[in-house]
Tab-separated table of C-alpha atoms in Angstrom:
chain	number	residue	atom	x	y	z
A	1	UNK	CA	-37.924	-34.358	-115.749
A	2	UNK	CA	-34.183	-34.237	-114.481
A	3	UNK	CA	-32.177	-37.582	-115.266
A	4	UNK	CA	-28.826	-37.537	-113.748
A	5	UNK	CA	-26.549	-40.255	-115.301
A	6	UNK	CA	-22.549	-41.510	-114.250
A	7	UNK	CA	-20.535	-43.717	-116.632
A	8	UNK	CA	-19.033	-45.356	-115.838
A	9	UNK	CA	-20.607	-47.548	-113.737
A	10	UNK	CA	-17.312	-48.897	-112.236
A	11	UNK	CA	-13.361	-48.020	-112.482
A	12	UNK	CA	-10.969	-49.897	-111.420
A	13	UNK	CA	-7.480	-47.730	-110.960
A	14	UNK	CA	-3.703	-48.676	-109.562
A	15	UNK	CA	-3.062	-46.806	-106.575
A	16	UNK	CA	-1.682	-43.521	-107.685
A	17	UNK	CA	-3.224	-42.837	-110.545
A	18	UNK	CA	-5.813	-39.969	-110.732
A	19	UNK	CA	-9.066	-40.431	-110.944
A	20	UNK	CA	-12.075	-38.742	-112.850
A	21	UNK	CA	-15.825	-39.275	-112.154
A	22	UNK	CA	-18.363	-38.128	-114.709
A	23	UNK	CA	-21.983	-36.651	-113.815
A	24	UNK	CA	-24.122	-35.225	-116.656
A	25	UNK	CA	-27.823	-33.799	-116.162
A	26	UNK	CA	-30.553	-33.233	-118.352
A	27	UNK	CA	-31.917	-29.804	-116.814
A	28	UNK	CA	-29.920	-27.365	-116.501
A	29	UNK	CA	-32.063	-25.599	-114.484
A	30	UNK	CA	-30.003	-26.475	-111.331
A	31	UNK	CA	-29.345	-25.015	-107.734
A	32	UNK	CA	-26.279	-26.974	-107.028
A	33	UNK	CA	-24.869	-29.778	-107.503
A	34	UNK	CA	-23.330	-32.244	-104.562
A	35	UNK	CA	-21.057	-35.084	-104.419
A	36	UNK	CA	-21.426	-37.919	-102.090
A	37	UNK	CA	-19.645	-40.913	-101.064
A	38	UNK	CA	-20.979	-44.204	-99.799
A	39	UNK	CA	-19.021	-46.969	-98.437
A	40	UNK	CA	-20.640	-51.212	-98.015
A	41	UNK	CA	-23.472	-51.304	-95.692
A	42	UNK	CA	-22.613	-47.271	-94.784
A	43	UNK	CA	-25.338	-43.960	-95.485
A	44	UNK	CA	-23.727	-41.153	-97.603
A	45	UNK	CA	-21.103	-38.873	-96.529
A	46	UNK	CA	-21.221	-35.499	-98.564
A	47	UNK	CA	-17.940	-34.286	-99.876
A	48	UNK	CA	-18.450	-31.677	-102.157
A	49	UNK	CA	-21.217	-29.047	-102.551
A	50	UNK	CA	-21.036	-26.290	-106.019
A	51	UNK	CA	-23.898	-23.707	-106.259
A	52	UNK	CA	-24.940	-23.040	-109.520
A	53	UNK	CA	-23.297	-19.806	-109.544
A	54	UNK	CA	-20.004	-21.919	-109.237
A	55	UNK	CA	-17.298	-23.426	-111.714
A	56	UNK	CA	-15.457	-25.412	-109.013
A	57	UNK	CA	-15.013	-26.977	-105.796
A	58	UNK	CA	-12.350	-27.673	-103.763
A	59	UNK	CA	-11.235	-30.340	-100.777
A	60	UNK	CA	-7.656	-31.510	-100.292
A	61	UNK	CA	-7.084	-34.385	-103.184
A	62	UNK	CA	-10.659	-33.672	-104.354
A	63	UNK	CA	-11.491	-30.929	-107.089
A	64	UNK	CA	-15.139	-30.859	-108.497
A	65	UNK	CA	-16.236	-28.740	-111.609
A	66	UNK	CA	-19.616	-27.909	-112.902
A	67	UNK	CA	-20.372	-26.697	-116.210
A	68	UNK	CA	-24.316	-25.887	-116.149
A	69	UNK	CA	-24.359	-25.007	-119.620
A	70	UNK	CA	-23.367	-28.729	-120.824
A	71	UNK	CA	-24.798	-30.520	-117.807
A	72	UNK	CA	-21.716	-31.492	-116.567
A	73	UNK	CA	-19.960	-32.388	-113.285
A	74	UNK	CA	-16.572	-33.893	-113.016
A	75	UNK	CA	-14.895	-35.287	-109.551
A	76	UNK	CA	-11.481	-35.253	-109.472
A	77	UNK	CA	-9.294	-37.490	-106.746
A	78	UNK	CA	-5.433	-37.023	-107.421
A	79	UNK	CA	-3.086	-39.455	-106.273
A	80	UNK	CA	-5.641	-42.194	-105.441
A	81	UNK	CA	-5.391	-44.366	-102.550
A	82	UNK	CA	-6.842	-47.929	-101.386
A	83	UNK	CA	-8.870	-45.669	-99.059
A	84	UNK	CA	-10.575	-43.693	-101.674
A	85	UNK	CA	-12.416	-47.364	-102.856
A	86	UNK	CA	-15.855	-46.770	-102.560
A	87	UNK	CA	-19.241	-45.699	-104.667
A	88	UNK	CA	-19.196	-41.795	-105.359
A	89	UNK	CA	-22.177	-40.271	-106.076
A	90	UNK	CA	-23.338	-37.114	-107.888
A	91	UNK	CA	-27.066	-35.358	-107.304
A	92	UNK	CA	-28.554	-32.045	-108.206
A	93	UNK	CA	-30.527	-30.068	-106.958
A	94	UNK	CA	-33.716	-28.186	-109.321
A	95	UNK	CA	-34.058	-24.168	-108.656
A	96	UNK	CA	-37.866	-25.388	-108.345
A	97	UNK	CA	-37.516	-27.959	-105.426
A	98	UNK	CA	-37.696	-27.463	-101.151
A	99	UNK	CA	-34.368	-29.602	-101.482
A	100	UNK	CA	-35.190	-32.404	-102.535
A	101	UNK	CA	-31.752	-34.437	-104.622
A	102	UNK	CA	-32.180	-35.645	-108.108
A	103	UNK	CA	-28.716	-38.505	-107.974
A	104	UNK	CA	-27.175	-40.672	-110.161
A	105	UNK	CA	-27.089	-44.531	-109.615
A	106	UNK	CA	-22.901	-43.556	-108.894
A	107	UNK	CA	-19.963	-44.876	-109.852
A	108	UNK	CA	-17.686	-47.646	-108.260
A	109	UNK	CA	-14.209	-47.323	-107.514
A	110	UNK	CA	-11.939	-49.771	-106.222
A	111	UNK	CA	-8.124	-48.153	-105.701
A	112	UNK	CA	-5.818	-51.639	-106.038
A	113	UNK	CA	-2.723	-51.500	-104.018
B	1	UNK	CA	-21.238	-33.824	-82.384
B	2	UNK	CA	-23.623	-36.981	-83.330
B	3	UNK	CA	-24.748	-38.070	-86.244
B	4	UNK	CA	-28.127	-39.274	-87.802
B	5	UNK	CA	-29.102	-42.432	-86.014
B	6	UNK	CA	-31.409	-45.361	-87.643
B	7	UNK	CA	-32.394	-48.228	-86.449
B	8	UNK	CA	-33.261	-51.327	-87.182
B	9	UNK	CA	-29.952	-51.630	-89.079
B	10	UNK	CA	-31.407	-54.956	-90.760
B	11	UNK	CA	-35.227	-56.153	-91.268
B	12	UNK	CA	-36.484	-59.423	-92.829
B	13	UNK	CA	-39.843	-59.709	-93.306
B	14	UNK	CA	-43.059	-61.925	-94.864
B	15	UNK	CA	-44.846	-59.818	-97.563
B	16	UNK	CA	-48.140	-58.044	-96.149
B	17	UNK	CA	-46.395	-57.619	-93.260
B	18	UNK	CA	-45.866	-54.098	-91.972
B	19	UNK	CA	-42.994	-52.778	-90.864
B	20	UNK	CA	-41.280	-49.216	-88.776
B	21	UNK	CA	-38.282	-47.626	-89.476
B	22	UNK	CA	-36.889	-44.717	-86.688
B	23	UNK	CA	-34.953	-42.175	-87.453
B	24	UNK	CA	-33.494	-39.318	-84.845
B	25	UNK	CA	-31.540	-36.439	-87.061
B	26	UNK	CA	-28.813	-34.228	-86.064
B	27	UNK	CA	-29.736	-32.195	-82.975
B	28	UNK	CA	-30.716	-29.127	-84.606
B	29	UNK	CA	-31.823	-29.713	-88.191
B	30	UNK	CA	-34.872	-28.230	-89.099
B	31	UNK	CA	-35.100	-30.661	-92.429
B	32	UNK	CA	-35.266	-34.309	-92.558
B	33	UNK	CA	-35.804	-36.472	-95.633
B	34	UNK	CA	-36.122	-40.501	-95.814
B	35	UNK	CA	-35.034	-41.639	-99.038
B	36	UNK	CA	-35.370	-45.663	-100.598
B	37	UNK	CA	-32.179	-46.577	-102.361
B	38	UNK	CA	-32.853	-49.872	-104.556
B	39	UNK	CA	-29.496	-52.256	-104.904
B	40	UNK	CA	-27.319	-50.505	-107.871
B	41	UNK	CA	-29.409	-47.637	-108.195
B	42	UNK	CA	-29.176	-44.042	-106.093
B	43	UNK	CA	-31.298	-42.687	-103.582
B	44	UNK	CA	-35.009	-41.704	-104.341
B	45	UNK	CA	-36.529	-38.911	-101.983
B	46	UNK	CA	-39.874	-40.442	-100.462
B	47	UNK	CA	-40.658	-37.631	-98.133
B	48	UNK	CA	-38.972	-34.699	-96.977
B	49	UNK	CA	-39.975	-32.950	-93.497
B	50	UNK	CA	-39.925	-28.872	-92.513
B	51	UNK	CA	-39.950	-29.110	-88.860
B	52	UNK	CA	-42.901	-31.406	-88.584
B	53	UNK	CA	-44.831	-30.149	-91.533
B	54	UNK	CA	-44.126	-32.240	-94.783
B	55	UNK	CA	-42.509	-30.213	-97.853
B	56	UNK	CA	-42.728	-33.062	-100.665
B	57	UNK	CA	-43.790	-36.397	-100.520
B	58	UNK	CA	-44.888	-36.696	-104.571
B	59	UNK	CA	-42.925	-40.085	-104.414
B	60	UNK	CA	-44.276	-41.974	-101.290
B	61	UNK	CA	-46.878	-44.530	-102.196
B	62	UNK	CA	-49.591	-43.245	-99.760
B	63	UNK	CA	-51.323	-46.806	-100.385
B	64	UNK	CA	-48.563	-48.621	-98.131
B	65	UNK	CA	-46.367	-46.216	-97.067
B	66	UNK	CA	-46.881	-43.713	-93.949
B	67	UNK	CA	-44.219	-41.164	-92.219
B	68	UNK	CA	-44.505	-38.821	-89.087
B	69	UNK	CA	-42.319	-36.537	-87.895
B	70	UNK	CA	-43.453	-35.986	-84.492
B	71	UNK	CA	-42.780	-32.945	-82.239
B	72	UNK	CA	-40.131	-31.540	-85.788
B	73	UNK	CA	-37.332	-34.296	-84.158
B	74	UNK	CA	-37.671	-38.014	-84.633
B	75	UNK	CA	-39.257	-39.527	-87.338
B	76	UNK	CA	-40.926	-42.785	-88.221
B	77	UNK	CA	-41.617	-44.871	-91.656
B	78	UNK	CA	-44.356	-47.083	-92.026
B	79	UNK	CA	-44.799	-49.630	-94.586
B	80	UNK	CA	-47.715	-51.728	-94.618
B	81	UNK	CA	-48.419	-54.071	-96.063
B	82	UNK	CA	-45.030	-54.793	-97.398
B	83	UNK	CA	-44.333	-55.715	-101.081
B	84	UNK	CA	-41.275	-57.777	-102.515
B	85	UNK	CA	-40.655	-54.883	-104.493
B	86	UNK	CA	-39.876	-52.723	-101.303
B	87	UNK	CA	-37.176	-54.844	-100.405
B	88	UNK	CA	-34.064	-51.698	-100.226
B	89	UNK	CA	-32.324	-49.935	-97.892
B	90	UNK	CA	-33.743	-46.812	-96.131
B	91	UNK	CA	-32.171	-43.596	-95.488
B	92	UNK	CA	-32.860	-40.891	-93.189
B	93	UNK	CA	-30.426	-37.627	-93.931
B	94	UNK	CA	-31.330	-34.240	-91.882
B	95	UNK	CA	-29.959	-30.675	-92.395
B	96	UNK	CA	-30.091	-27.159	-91.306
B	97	UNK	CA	-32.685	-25.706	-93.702
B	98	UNK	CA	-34.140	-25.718	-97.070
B	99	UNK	CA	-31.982	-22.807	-98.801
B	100	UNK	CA	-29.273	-20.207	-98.189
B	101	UNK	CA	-25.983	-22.065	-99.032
B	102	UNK	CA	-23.904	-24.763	-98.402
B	103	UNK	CA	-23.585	-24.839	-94.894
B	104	UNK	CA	-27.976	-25.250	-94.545
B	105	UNK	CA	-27.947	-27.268	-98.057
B	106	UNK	CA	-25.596	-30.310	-96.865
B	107	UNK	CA	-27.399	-33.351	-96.068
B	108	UNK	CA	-26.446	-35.484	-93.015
B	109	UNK	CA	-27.209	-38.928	-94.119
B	110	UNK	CA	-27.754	-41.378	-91.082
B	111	UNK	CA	-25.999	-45.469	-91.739
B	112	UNK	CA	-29.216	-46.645	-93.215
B	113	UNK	CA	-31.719	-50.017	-92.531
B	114	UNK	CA	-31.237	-53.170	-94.992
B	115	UNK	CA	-34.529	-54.221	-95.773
B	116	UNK	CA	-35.661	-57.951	-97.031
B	117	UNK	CA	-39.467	-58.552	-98.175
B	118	UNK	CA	-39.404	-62.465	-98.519
């Protein structure tokens, strides 16, 4: 059974500074791997998407690696902003599913002025 | 171009009562999944919809819980009766298709409705 854990479970950061989110899996057995964002009382917005066949993914200020072998994702944000204060989120997706996401209970990030 | 609408937005309800949650997806999307996302925890997949025929639903509690997706656009959730334990918020996402990249793999995920079993 996939288990997708994020530690940790909340970062604190001066505006400025980079910041780096941590995803592991269990199964490496993967199809991609997305990253979502979730603001208070919001749904999800999706930022980044890697297919398995991937090493990175890129968006303006946000880079996102995989490394299937380890079971490892890692969100970057450079140059953090107040904006970027939110819960991100990382799920997978199994080579053996019709779609369905496999996420992590995400990590909180609050970007202080 | 609109996005996944919900509604209610909030619901407070007596346990064993039952409850409906609507969801209309992104005009378009042949996929549409409701997921239950339990305070401090992420989303869990309770059933996921091909058009109007159901792909997985290995985590819906068929005892209480009931979804239709009628006509492959809207979509309802049923709980009934309600638990304390169901008290979360519900998400409907939508996208393209089930496989062949990014741009059919992104989910949509609509704003969500709050939940309280008293």
């Amino acid at each position: 059974k996939q288990e997708v854990t994020q530690i940790p479970a909340a970062l604190s950061v001066p505006e400025g500074e980079n910041l780096v989110l941590n995803c592991s899996f269990t199964d490496s057995a993967i199809y991609n791997l997305q990253w979502f964002r979730q603001d208070p009382g919001k749904g999800l917005t999706s930022l980044l998407l890697i297919q398995s066949s991937q090493r990175e993914q890129t968006s303006g200020r946000l880079n996102a690696s995989l490394d299937k072998s380890s079971g490892r994702s890692t969100l970057y944000i450079a140059a953090s902003q107040p904006g970027d204060s939110a819960t991100y989120l990382c799920a997978v997706k199994a080579t053996d599913s019709w779609g369905k996401l496999q996420f992590g209970a995400g990590t909180q990030v609050v970007v202080t002025p | 171009e609109a996005g996944v609408a919900q509604s209610p937005r909030y619901k407070i309800i007596e346990k064993r009562q039952s409850v409906a949650f609507w969801c209309n997806p992104i005009s378009g999307h042949a996929t549409l999944y409701w997921y239950q996302q339990i305070l401090g925890q992420g989303p869990k997949l309770l059933i996921q919809f091909q058009n109007n025929g159901v792909v997985d639903d290995s985590q819906l509690p068929k005892d209480r819980f009931s979804a239709e997706r009628l006509k492959g656009v809207d979509s309802t959730l049923k709980i009934q009766p309600a638990k304390l334990e169901d008290s979360a918020v519900y998400l409907c996402a939508s996208s393209l298709g089930l496989a062949g990249g990014p741009e059919t793999d992104t989910q949509y995920f609509g704003p969500g409705t709050r939940l309280t079993v008293l």
